[in-house]
Amino acid sequence: MFLFIFIGMPLAIAGILPVISRISRKFLPDFLANLCFVILLAASISIYNLWPGAGRFSHNLGWFGTDLNISLVLDGFSLLMIFTVCIVSLAVGLFSIDYIERYGWRSAYYSILLVLVASINGIILTSDLFTMYVFIEAAGLVCYGLVAFGRTRFAIEGAIKYLIISAIASVFILLGIALIFVRTGSTDLRVIAAYPVAASKVNIILFLVGFGVKCALVPFHFWMPDAYTAAPAVLPAMSSGIFVKAAGVYALCRIFFNTYGVNQAVLSVMIYLGIVSILVGAFLALGQTRLRRMLAYSSISQMGYIVLGLGIGTPLGIIGALLHLFFHSAFKSLLFLNAGAVEYATGTDESKELGGLGGRMPFTSTTNIIGILSAAGVPPLNGFWSKLIIVIALWQAKMFLYAFIAIFASVLTLWYLLLIQRRIFFGKLNKLLAEVYEVPFWMNLSMVGLALVCVWTGVSFASFICTWLLPASGVLIDGVKGQLFIIGSQFL
Amino acid sequence: MTSLLIGAVLVFACLAVFLKDMLKAVLCLLISSIFLAIIFFRLNAPFAGVFEISVVAGLIMVLFIITISIVGPQDTVSEPTVPIAIFLVLFMIFSYLVNDGIVHLLTSEKFLANSKDYKRFGEALWLGRTFDIVGQISVIFAGVFVVLLVAGRRRNGK
């Protein structure tokens, strides 16, 4: 039951919020939604404290002694993902208190944010491929709505592009699931793992393309910049921070590492996709003047690092990839929230129309620098350690060219992000921006909180690896074996 | 019986294409998919039936209804006649093929699925795919909230 609150609680609150909002339009939706995010974060930390450190636990939900056939599975990897989701969703929830004022209907907004969190948690905790697909669709549906929430021509265009490309990806995934079901007679990942025949070439291609679109890897990345530019800033923070990772990287890892078992051909494809994404994302980001568009291309590049790390296939590469997955969630959500704050204060995120905001918006400027330096991999912030581990893993695997490209793209990242920092926050204040002031308290609190996460995880990265990362990477290193053996469900 | 059901699927699928009123067209598609699900159940493939109903009735219908609510009843779409004529010809060929080949194929014992675990829709859904219902609730919630949000903003004239 304890584990089910990650899905059930946000869904239940999402259902009652529109009713409760008739009593209080502002306070209760803000309070209940954020209380839910705080409880989920506390629950994820307390589960970690109860966690024996390794193993895979299955929990069948019952109702007065009757088995409900809802089976939730938790291991080190899903625990790390749940923790990431809880941190980012709390930051976005706090940011929304002031930010969503301009977009109107608060209770419905929080409801769809809660449905998004419940769906992402559903993707992470299920052990069934079709249920995972249903939750991916549910989360995707919320994202299309949030993109179109901007109601400008570009927002609708972005939403339609996202919808169409994502629907094509869903067809690929569904076809893959159907083929597996035909071969094995089940969609349960544990059953599929016992059938080596399930991993046919067609299936591998279908899943690589389907989840590649969800991850926005090059050449399946077209939806991301348009979708992220026009939507409210909380959507890219949630989507780039956690949805893309849960529906893309997490699902990909569960299928290729834990169900099919690693295969050199798949790993090579992952390396190529990763390298191309890193380079193309970085070069395309270089030419952008709109802050959010640049961050969207930067996300494509950073997702490339994660897939590259996984593609190396060595324990060190997997640790680097998962570390970058968590760190990227923190710093990219921070950067997107910063972009939202700039837009909230000035009405635009076009860097040509901005300048000298540092003096007017000290919190936003400082947290943005922390985010940028983390993204570019400057020590001692968190992005440095994850990229360093990925580069060392590439070096160990004798992939010297790829290691060089990873370092080169990191320098490019620093270049384009510092360029935009200088244009927006440094220099002389644009005369049109004389009336601009720092954003309200809750937005600042959320950005400062995420910036502290970036600094804290960077400074204490070694203990973070030992506590959260090793159990998570252990699950992927164990491969199919990790999927098959369930230890028990006592502590849940 | 299977032939009749397939006929019903085709008729309602055609109505979904030809009806001008988009809401009625979506409802026809929904009825068509329910008939398809019944065919799956009759052919001993309860999970395929449950998937058909949950995906089409749950996921795709919500998407269509959102789109209709965004576009609104006043935005009529004029359709060219040539594609409709081409569709009619293709449909007649397809109907012939279905009647001639696929019905025999589907109803012969050799090709029947052999899932004996769940016979009825309720059993397959409640005992076999309970967790999907939670996902479906997420989908329905998401769809309803998105419709309310977008429709609310539309009324405000923003």
PDB file of C-alpha atoms in Angstrom, chain A residues 7 11 14-15 18 68-69 72 103 105 111-112 115 126 128 130-131 134-135 138 141-142 145 149 151 181 187, chain B residues 47 51 55 59 62-63 66 127-132 134-136 138-139 141-143 145-146 148-150 153:
ATOM      1  CA  ILE A   7       0.348   6.735  -8.040  1.00  0.00           C
ATOM      2  CA  LEU A  11      -4.538  10.845  -8.761  1.00  0.00           C
ATOM      3  CA  ALA A  14      -6.192  15.545  -8.857  1.00  0.00           C
ATOM      4  CA  GLY A  15      -9.769  14.246  -8.735  1.00  0.00           C
ATOM      5  CA  PRO A  18     -11.653  20.945  -8.917  1.00  0.00           C
ATOM      6  CA  LEU A  68      -6.195  -6.879  -6.768  1.00  0.00           C
ATOM      7  CA  ASN A  69      -3.696  -8.020  -9.400  1.00  0.00           C
ATOM      8  CA  LEU A  72       4.264  -2.834  -8.179  1.00  0.00           C
ATOM      9  CA  TYR A 103      -2.394  31.366 -16.863  1.00  0.00           C
ATOM     10  CA  TRP A 105      -7.544  28.185 -13.598  1.00  0.00           C
ATOM     11  CA  SER A 111      -4.824  18.556 -11.324  1.00  0.00           C
ATOM     12  CA  ILE A 112      -3.062  17.932 -14.614  1.00  0.00           C
ATOM     13  CA  VAL A 115      -1.905  13.405 -13.124  1.00  0.00           C
ATOM     14  CA  THR A 126       4.937  -1.102 -13.135  1.00  0.00           C
ATOM     15  CA  ASP A 128       4.065  -4.794 -17.158  1.00  0.00           C
ATOM     16  CA  PHE A 130       1.342  -2.650 -21.631  1.00  0.00           C
ATOM     17  CA  THR A 131       0.601  -0.859 -18.356  1.00  0.00           C
ATOM     18  CA  VAL A 134      -0.835   3.188 -20.905  1.00  0.00           C
ATOM     19  CA  PHE A 135       0.938   5.423 -18.384  1.00  0.00           C
ATOM     20  CA  ALA A 138      -1.482   9.322 -20.045  1.00  0.00           C
ATOM     21  CA  LEU A 141      -1.671  13.472 -23.114  1.00  0.00           C
ATOM     22  CA  VAL A 142      -1.096  15.832 -20.194  1.00  0.00           C
ATOM     23  CA  GLY A 145      -2.432  19.821 -23.124  1.00  0.00           C
ATOM     24  CA  PHE A 149      -2.051  25.795 -22.772  1.00  0.00           C
ATOM     25  CA  ARG A 151      -2.747  29.315 -26.673  1.00  0.00           C
ATOM     26  CA  PHE A 181       2.669 -10.680 -26.772  1.00  0.00           C
ATOM     27  CA  THR A 187       3.284  -8.494 -21.380  1.00  0.00           C
TER      28      THR A 187
ATOM     29  CA  PHE B  47      -6.582  -9.511 -23.733  1.00  0.00           C
ATOM     30  CA  PHE B  51      -6.621  -3.734 -25.108  1.00  0.00           C
ATOM     31  CA  VAL B  55      -6.827   1.880 -25.975  1.00  0.00           C
ATOM     32  CA  LEU B  59      -6.949   6.774 -24.953  1.00  0.00           C
ATOM     33  CA  VAL B  62     -10.233  11.212 -25.156  1.00  0.00           C
ATOM     34  CA  LEU B  63      -7.791  12.635 -27.677  1.00  0.00           C
ATOM     35  CA  ILE B  66     -10.278  17.050 -26.769  1.00  0.00           C
ATOM     36  CA  LEU B 127      -8.579 -10.225 -12.957  1.00  0.00           C
ATOM     37  CA  GLY B 128      -6.072  -9.897 -15.770  1.00  0.00           C
ATOM     38  CA  ARG B 129      -5.429  -6.182 -16.308  1.00  0.00           C
ATOM     39  CA  THR B 130      -6.387  -4.435 -13.067  1.00  0.00           C
ATOM     40  CA  PHE B 131      -3.447  -2.051 -13.051  1.00  0.00           C
ATOM     41  CA  ASP B 132      -4.343  -0.757 -16.509  1.00  0.00           C
ATOM     42  CA  VAL B 134      -5.491   2.969 -12.848  1.00  0.00           C
ATOM     43  CA  GLY B 135      -3.702   4.083 -16.010  1.00  0.00           C
ATOM     44  CA  GLN B 136      -7.043   4.549 -17.738  1.00  0.00           C
ATOM     45  CA  SER B 138      -5.102   8.846 -15.362  1.00  0.00           C
ATOM     46  CA  VAL B 139      -5.910   9.135 -19.061  1.00  0.00           C
ATOM     47  CA  PHE B 141      -8.538  12.640 -15.790  1.00  0.00           C
ATOM     48  CA  ALA B 142      -5.858  14.078 -18.065  1.00  0.00           C
ATOM     49  CA  GLY B 143      -8.292  14.362 -20.970  1.00  0.00           C
ATOM     50  CA  PHE B 145      -8.736  18.487 -17.267  1.00  0.00           C
ATOM     51  CA  VAL B 146      -7.075  19.432 -20.532  1.00  0.00           C
ATOM     52  CA  LEU B 148     -11.647  22.064 -19.233  1.00  0.00           C
ATOM     53  CA  LEU B 149      -8.480  24.133 -19.309  1.00  0.00           C
ATOM     54  CA  VAL B 150      -8.475  24.769 -23.026  1.00  0.00           C
ATOM     55  CA  ARG B 153      -9.504  29.758 -21.856  1.00  0.00           C
TER      56      ARG B 153
END
